Structures are given as structure tokens and as C-alpha cells.
CSV table of C-alpha atoms in Angstrom, one decimal:
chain,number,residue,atom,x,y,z
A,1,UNK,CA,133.0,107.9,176.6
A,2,UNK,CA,134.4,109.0,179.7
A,3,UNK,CA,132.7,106.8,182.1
A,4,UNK,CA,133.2,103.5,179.7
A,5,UNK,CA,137.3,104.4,179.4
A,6,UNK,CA,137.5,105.0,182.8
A,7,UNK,CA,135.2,101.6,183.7
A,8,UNK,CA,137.8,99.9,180.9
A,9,UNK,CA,140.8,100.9,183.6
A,10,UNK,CA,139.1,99.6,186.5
A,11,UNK,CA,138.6,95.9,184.4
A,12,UNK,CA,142.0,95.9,183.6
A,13,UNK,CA,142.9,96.1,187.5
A,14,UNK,CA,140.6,93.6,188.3
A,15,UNK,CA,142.2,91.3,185.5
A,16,UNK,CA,146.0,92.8,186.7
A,17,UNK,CA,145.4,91.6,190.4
A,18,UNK,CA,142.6,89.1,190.4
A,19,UNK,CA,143.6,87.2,187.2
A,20,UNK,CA,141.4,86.1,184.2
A,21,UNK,CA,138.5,84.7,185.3
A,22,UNK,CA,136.8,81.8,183.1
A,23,UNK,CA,134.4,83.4,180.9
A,24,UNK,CA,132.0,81.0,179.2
A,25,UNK,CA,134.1,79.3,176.8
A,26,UNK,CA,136.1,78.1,179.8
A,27,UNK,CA,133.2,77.5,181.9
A,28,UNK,CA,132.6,75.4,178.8
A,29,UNK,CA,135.8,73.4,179.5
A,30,UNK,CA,135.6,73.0,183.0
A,31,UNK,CA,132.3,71.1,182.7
A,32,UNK,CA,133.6,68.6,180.3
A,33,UNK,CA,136.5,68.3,182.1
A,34,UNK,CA,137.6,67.5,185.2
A,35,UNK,CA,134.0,68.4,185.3
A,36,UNK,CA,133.4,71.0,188.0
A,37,UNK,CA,134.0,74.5,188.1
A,38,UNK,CA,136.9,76.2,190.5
A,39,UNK,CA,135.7,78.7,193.6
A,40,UNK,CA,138.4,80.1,193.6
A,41,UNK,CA,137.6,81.9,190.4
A,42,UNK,CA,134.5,83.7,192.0
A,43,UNK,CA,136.0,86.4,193.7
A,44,UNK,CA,137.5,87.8,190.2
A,45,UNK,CA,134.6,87.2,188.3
A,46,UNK,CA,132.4,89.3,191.1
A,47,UNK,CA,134.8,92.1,190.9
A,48,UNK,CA,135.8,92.1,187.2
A,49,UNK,CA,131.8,91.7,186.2
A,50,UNK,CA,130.7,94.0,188.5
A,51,UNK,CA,133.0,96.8,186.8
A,52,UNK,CA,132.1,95.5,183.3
A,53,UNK,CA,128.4,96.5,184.0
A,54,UNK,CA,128.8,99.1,185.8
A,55,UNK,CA,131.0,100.6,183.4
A,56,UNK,CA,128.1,100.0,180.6
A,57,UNK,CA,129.6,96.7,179.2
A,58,UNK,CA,127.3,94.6,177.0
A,59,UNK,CA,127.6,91.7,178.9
A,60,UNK,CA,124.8,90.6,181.5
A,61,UNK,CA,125.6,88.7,185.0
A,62,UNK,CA,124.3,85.1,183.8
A,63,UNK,CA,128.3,84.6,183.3
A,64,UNK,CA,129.0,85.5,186.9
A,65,UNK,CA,125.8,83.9,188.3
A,66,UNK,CA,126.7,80.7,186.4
A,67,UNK,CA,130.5,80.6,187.9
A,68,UNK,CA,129.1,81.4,190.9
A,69,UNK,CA,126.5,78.9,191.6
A,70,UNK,CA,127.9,76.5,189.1
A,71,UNK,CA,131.5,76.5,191.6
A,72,UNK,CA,128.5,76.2,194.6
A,73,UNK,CA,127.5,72.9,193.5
A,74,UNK,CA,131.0,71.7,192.5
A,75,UNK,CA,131.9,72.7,196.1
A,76,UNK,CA,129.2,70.7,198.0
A,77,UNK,CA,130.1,68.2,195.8
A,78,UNK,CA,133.9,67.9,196.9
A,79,UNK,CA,132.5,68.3,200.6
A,80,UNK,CA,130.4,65.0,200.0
A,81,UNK,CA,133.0,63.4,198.1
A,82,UNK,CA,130.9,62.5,195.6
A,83,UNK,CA,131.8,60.7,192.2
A,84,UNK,CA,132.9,62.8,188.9
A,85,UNK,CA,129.7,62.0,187.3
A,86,UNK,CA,127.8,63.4,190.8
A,87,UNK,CA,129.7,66.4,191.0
A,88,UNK,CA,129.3,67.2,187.4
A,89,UNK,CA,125.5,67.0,188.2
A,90,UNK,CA,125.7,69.3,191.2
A,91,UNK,CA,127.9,71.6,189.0
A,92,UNK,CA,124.5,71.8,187.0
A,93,UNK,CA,122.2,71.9,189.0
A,94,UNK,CA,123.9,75.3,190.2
A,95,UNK,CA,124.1,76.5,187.0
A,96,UNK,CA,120.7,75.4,186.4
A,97,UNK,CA,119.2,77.5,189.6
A,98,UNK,CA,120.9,80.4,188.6
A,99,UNK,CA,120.0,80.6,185.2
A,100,UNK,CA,116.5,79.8,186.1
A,101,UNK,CA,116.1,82.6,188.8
A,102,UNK,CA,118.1,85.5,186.5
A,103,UNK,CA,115.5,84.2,182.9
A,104,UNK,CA,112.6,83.9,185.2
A,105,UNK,CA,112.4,80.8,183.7
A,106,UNK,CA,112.5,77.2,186.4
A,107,UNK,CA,112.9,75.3,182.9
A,108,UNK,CA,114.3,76.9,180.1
A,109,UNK,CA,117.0,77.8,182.3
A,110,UNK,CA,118.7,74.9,183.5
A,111,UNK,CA,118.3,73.4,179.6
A,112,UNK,CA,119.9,76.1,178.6
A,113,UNK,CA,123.0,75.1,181.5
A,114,UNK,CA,122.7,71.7,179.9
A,115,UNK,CA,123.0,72.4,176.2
A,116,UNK,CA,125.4,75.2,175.6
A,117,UNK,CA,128.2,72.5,176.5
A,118,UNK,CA,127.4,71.0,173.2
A,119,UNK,CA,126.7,71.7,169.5
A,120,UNK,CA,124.5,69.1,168.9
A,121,UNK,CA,121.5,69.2,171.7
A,122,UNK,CA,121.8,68.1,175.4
A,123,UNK,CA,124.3,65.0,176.1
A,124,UNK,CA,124.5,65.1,179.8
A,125,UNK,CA,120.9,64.0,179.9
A,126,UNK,CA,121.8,62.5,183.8
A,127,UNK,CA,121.7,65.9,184.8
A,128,UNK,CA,118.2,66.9,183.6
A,129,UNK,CA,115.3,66.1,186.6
A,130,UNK,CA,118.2,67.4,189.0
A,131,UNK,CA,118.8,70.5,187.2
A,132,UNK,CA,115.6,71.3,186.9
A,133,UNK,CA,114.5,70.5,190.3
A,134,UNK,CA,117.2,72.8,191.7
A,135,UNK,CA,116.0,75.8,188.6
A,136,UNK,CA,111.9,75.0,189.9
A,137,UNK,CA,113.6,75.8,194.1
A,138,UNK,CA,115.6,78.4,193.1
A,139,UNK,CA,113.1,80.1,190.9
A,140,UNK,CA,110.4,79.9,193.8
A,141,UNK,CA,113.1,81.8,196.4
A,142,UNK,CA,114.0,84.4,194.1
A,143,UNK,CA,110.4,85.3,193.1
A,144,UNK,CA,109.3,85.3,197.3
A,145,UNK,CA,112.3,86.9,198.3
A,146,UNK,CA,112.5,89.7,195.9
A,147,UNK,CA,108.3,89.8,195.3
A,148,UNK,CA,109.0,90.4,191.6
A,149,UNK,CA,105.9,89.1,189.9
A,150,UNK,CA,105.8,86.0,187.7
A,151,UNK,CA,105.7,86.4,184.2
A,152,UNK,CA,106.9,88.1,181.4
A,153,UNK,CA,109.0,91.4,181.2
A,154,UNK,CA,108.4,92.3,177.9
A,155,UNK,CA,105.2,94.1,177.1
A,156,UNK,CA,104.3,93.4,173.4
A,157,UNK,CA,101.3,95.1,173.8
A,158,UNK,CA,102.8,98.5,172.3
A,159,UNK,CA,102.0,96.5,169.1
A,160,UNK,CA,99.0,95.4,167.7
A,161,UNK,CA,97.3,91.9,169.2
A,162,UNK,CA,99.3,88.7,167.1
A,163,UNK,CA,96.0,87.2,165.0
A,164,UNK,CA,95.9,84.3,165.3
A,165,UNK,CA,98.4,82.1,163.9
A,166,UNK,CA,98.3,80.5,160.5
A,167,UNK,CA,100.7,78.5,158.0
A,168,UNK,CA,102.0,81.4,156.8
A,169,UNK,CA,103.2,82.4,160.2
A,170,UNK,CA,105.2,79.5,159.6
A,171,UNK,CA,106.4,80.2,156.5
A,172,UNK,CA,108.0,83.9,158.2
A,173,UNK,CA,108.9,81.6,160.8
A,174,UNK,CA,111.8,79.8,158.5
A,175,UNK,CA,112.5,83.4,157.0
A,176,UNK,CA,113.3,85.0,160.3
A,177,UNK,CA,115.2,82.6,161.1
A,178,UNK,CA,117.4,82.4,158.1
A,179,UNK,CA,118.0,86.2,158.4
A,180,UNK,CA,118.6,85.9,162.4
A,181,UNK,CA,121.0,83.0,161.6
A,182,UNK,CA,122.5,85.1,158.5
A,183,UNK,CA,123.1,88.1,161.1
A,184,UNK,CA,124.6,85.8,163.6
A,185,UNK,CA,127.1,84.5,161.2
A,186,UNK,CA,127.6,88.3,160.8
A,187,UNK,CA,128.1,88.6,164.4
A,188,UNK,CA,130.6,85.7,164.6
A,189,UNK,CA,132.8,87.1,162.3
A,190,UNK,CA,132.9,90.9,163.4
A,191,UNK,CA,134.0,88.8,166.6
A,192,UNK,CA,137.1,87.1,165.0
A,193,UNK,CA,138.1,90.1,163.5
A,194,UNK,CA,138.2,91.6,166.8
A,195,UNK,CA,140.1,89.4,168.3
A,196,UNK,CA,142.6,89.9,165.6
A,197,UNK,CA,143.0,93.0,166.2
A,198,UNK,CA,143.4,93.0,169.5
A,199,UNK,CA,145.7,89.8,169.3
A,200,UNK,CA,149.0,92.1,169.8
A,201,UNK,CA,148.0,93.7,173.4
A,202,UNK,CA,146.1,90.2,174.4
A,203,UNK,CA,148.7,89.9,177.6
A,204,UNK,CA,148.5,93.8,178.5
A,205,UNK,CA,145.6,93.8,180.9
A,206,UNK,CA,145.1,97.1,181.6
A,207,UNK,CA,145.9,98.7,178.0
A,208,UNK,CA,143.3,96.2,176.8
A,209,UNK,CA,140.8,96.9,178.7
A,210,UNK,CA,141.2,100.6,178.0
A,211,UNK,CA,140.9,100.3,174.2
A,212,UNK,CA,137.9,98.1,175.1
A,213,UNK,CA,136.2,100.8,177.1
A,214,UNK,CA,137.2,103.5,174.3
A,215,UNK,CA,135.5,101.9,172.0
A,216,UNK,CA,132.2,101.1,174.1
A,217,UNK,CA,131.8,104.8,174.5
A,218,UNK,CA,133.2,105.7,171.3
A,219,UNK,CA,129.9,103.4,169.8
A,220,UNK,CA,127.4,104.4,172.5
A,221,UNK,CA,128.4,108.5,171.6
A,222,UNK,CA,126.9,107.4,167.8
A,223,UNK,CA,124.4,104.6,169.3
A,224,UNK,CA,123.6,105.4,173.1
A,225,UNK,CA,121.0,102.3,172.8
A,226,UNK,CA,124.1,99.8,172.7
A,227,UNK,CA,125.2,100.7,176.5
A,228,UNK,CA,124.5,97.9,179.0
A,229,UNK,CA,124.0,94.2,178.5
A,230,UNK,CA,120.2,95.5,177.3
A,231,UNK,CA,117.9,93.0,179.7
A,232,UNK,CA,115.6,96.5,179.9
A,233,UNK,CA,116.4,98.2,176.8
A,234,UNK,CA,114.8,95.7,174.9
A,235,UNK,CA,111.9,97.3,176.1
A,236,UNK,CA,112.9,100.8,177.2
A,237,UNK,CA,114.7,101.4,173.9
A,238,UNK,CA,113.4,99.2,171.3
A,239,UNK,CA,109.8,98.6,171.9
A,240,UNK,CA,108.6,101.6,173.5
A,241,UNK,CA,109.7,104.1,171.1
A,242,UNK,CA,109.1,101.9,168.0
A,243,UNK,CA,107.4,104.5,166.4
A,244,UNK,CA,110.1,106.6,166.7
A,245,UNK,CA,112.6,104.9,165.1
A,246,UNK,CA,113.6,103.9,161.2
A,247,UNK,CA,115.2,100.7,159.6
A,248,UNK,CA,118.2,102.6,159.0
A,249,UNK,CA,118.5,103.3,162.4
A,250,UNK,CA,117.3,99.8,163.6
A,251,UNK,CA,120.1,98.4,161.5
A,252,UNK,CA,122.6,100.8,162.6
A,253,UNK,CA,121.8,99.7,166.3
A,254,UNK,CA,121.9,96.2,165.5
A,255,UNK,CA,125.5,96.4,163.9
A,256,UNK,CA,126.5,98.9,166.6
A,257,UNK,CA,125.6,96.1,169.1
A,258,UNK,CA,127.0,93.7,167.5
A,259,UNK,CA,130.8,95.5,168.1
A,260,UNK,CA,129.9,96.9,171.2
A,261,UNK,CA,129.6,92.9,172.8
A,262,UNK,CA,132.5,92.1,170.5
A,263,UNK,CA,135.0,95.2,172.2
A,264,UNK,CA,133.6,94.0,175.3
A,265,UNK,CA,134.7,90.5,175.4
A,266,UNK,CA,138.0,91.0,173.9
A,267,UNK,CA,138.4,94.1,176.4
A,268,UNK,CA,138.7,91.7,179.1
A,269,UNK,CA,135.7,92.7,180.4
A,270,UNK,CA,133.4,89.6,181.9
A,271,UNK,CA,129.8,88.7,181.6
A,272,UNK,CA,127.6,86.5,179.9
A,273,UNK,CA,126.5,88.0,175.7
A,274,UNK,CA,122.5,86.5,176.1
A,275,UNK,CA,120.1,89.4,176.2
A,276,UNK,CA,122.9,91.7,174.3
A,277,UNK,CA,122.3,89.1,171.5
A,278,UNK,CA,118.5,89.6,172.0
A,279,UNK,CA,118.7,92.9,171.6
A,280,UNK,CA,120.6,92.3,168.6
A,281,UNK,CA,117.9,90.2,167.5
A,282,UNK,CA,115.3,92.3,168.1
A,283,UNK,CA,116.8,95.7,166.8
A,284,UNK,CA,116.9,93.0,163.0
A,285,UNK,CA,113.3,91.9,163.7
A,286,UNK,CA,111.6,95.6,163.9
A,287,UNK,CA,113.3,96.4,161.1
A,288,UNK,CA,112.5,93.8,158.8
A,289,UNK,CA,108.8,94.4,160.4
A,290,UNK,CA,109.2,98.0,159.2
A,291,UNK,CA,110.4,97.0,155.4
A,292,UNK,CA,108.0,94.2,155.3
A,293,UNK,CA,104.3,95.5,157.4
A,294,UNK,CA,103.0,91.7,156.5
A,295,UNK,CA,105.2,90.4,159.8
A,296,UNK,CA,103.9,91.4,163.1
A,297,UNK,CA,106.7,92.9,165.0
A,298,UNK,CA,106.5,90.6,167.8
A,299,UNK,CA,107.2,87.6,165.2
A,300,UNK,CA,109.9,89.0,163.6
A,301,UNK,CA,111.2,90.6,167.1
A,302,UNK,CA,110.9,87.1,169.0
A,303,UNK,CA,112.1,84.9,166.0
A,304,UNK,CA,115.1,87.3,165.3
A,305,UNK,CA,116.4,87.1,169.0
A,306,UNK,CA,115.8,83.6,168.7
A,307,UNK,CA,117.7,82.9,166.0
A,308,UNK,CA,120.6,84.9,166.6
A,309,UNK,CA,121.2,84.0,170.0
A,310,UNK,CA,121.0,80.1,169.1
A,311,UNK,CA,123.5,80.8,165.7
A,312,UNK,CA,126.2,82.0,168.5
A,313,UNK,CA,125.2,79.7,171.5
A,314,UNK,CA,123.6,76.4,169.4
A,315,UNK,CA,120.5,76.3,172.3
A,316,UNK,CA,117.3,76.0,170.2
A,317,UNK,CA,115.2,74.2,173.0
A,318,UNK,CA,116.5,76.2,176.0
A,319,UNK,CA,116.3,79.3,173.7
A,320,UNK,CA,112.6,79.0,172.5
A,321,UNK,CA,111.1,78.4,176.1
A,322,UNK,CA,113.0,81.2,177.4
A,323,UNK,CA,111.8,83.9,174.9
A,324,UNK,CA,108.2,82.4,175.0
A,325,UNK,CA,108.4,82.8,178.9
A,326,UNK,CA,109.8,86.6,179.1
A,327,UNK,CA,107.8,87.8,176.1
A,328,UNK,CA,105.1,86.4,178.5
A,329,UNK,CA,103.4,85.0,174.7
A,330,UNK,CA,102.0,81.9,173.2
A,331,UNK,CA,103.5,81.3,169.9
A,332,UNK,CA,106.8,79.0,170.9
A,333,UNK,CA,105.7,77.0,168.2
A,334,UNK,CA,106.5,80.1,165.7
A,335,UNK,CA,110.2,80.7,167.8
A,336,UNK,CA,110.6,77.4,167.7
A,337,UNK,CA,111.2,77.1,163.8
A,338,UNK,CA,112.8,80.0,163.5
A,339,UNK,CA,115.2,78.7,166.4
A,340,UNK,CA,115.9,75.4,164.4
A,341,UNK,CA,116.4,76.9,161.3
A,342,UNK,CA,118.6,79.3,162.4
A,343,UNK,CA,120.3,75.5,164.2
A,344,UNK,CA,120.7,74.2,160.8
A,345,UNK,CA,121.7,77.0,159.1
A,346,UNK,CA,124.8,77.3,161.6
A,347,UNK,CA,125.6,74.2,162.4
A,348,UNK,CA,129.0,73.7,161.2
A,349,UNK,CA,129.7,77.6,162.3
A,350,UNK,CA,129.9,78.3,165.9
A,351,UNK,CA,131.7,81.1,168.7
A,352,UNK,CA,132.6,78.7,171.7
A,353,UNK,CA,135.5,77.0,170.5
A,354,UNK,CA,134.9,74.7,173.6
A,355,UNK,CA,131.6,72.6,173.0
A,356,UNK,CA,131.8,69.5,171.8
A,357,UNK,CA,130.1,66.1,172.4
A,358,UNK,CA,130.5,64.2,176.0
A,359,UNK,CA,133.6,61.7,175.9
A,360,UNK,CA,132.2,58.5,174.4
A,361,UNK,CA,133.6,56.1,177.5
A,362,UNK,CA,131.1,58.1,179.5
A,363,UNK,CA,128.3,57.6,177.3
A,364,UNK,CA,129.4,54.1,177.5
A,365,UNK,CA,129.2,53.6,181.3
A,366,UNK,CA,126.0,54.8,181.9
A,367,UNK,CA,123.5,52.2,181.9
A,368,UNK,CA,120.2,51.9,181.7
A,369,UNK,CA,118.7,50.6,185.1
């Protein structure tokens, strides 16, 4: 409690002195339009994120890496004097590389870059071989220079072997998925009421970020699980002791998680919500696993992060491959469906105020040929 207040203070002077940093709504913006991301933003979001996670936050770097990288590419970009529609690109495949290095993941990762601009599935289709090229050379460095293996980081294997899959799998498939997409609907609004309530100190930095940290420790003192933006505790704290845990429980953690990213965003603290909306996910899944033994855990685990994740951030493609690739497993086709129900589902409900559909006159003036 003390740590997270304390950490809360030391966000607020990072927001006092460095300013407000785009988090991912405005990264959002900026890539629609003028279509390249600001450096001069970087040094506050280094500062500010590194606080926020150090300070037990539930919000992961992918934010920072993304502004980071993402203001790289718009950077080289300007240097080249390259067109808009080039520098958006570049802005991409920066984004792209760094996503793809911190997921593990050369081609989930920049699709993911490419869709979360958009509710309705990848528009800035220009930017796709490029992207990925730079997420396939950026993956390759990170794994040589760091010697982390290549492969999954989640090690279902705590669970019994999947059978193999049939049409009912399917069938739990669309289920999951409903109740993933149901929970992040849950998720979306515990957000807005947040912000509500935080609406009347939304200029006081510092006093902001305080009440933010209270109420990180305030939850982790109830629910120490929800500390941390969660990329290990999926596995440390969730999977491992499985047996050890109870749906109540499961279900307390999920909600618990579910304020704990919501104090942290509207605390002012800064990060990306990715894996602490998988861990939502996958604290829902063992549970329902739990009240229903028919569903392998990994199923309702994998479908349940899915789903959530994609009701908040409207990435079923990039979403799907990245899950398949960390849980290191080979039923995508299963995530899959529960990733496009929970698409449909949501559709017309979303978080990032920002995405919307490329402007139509660029559509226009791309060619074919």
C-alpha cells in the first residue's frame, strides 16, 4: 500500500514536470493523423512508465515500446523527407518491431500495430509486408541479443494434455467467447465509471496519481495477484497454483484486476493494459473450468484472454496468433472463434474513443499498380 502510494507520487511528478505523455488512445490519434508519432514525447513516457511499473501498476511497457519505436520510425522518416503515406509506414513498422520483440511474436505483433487503429479489421493494409519485415528483424535481434529461447512462456502443461479437438471444442469456443466478451463489456464500464469519479481532480497531477496508487495497494492488500501488468503472473499466480485456488477467488481476482488497470489509467499512470487484460481473461477461464470440469482449462484460459482483450482493443487476428504463439499451443483455430465472437458481440461497444476507419480520400489515392 505503501510502495504503490508512494510509486503514485512519483507518477504525478513525472506528469507535473514532464507533461502527459500520449497513452494509447492518443497514439491512436497520432497515427491517423498527421500520421506519425512526436519524439519529443519519449522522454516522459520512459520516466512516467518506468515509475508506473515499478510502482506495481497494471500496465505493461508495450505502451512505452510502441511510442518509442513508433516516434523511431516517424523520425527517420522526417530525416528522409519522406511522403505522409511513407512516414506513416515507417511509423508502423516501428511499432511493428517492437511489439513483435516484447509478444515474441515477428507476426502477430506488428498486426496487432496495424489493427488497433481501427474497429473494423486492418485499413492501412500498405503498411503490412513492411511491418512485418521490420517485426521478423527485430524479433531475430532481440532473441540473439538477449539468448531468451523461442517459444512459448506459458507452460500449460500443469494441466492435463488438450485431447484432441472436436466440434464440440467449437461449440465452448463461441461460449467462452460470449462470457470473455460479456466480462469485457464489464471491464469497459467499471472504466467509465472511473473516470467519472476521478473527473473532478483530472488536472491535479500529483493528487491523481496518489489516489491512483491508494487504490492499487488498497486492492493488491485484498488481492496481491493484481500487482504488476501480470506478463509472469499468468503463470506464477494463476496456472501454477491452480489447485490452490477456488471460483470465488478466481472471480474475485478477475474483478479485482479489472479496477486495478482501471485506477491505473486514470491515475495518470502510463503503460500499455494487454497482458493485465489476459490475466483478466484467464483468472474468468479457470474459473468457468472449475464450475464446468467438461472445458479444459487451457480452452477456457486461452479463449477467455482472447476474448476479453479483443472486446476492449477490437484485434481478433493479431490477438489469436499472439496467444497461440506464447501459450506455445496448437488450437488458434479454437481462440480464433472465441476471438470473433467476442468481435461481434462488441462491436458497436469499444474503450479507444480514437479508432475509427482511414480517411476515405486516402483509400481513394491508393491504386492498384
Amino acid at each position: 500500500l505503501i510502495v504503490a502510494t508512494i510509486g503514485g507520487f512519483g507518477v504525478g511528478l513525472c506528469l507535473y514536470f514532464f507533461g502527459q505523455p500520449g497513452e494509447m488512445a492518443k497514439v491512436i490519434d497520432k497515427i491517423h493523423d498527421p500520421g506519425r508519432l512526436d519524439p519529443s514525447q519519449t522522454p516522459g513516457m520512459i520516466a512516467t512508465s518506468l515509475v508506473s511499473i515499478t510502482a506495481g501498476g497494471s500496465l505493461g511497457p508495450e505502451a512505452p515500446l510502441v511510442q518509442i519505436n513508433g516516434s523511431l520510425g516517424s523520425w527517420i522518416a522526417d530525416k528522409l523527407n519522406l511522403s505522409l503515406k511513407e512516414t506513416r509506414i515507417m511509423t508502423f513498422c516501428g511499432m511493428g518491431a517492437a511489439l513483435a520483440a516484447f509478444f515474441g511474436d515477428p507476426v502477430g505483433g506488428p498486426l496487432f500495430a496495424l489493427e488497433i487503429p481501427h474497429r473494423r479489421g486492418i485499413q492501412y493494409y500498405e503498411a503490412i509486408i513492411p511491418a512485418v519485415v521490420a517485426g521478423i528483424f527485430s524479433f531475430g535481434v532481440f532473441r540473439f541479443g538477449t539468448g531468451l529461447e523461442i517459444g512459448g512462456i506459458y507452460h500449460f502443461d500443469y494441466f492435463d494434455t488438450i485431447p484432441a479437438l472436436s466440434w464440440l471444442n467449437l461449440l465452448e469456443a463461441v461460449v467462452l467467447g460470449i462470457f470473455g466478451g460479456l466480462a469485457g463489456i464489464l471491464f469497459i464500464g467499471i472504466f467509465r465509471l472511473t473516470k467519472l469519479a476521478i473527473q473532478p481532480i483530472e488536472d491535479r497531477h500529483i493528487w491523481r496519481a496518489i489516489l491512483g496508487g491508494l487504490g492499487i495497494g488498497w486492492l493488491a492488500v485484498l488481492y496481491p495477484q493484481t500487482l504488476f501488468f501480470s506478463e509472469q503472473q499468468i503463470e506464477t499466480q494463476l496456472i501454477e497454483p491452480a489447485t490452490t485456488l477456488t471460483v470465488v477467488t478466481l472471480l474475485g481476482i478477475c474483478l479485482a484486476k479489472m479496477m486495478a488497470i482501471s485506477f491505473t489509467i486514470h491515475g495518470g499512470f502510463r503503460g500499455g493494459f494487454i497482458f493485465p487484460l489476459f490475466f483478466t481473461g484467464a483468472s474468468l477461464g479457470l474459473a468457468i473450468s472449475f464450475l464446468i470440469p467438461a472445458v479444459h482449462p487451457t480452452i477456457a484460459m486461452l479463449c477467455c484472454m482472447a476474448a476479453i482483450n479483443v472486446s476492449v482493443t477490437k484485434t481478433p487476428i493479431s490477438s489469436s496468433i499472439i496467444l497461440s504463439v506464447l501459450s506455445d499451443t496448437s488450437i488458434i483455430p479454437i481462440i480464433a472463434i472465441a476471438s470473433f465472437t467476442s468481435f461481434i458481440l462488441t462491436s458497436n461497444i469499444g474503450l479507444l474513443s480514437t479508432q475509427r476507419p482511414r480517411k476515405q480520400e486516402e483509400n481513394l489515392s491508393i491504386g492498384v499498380g
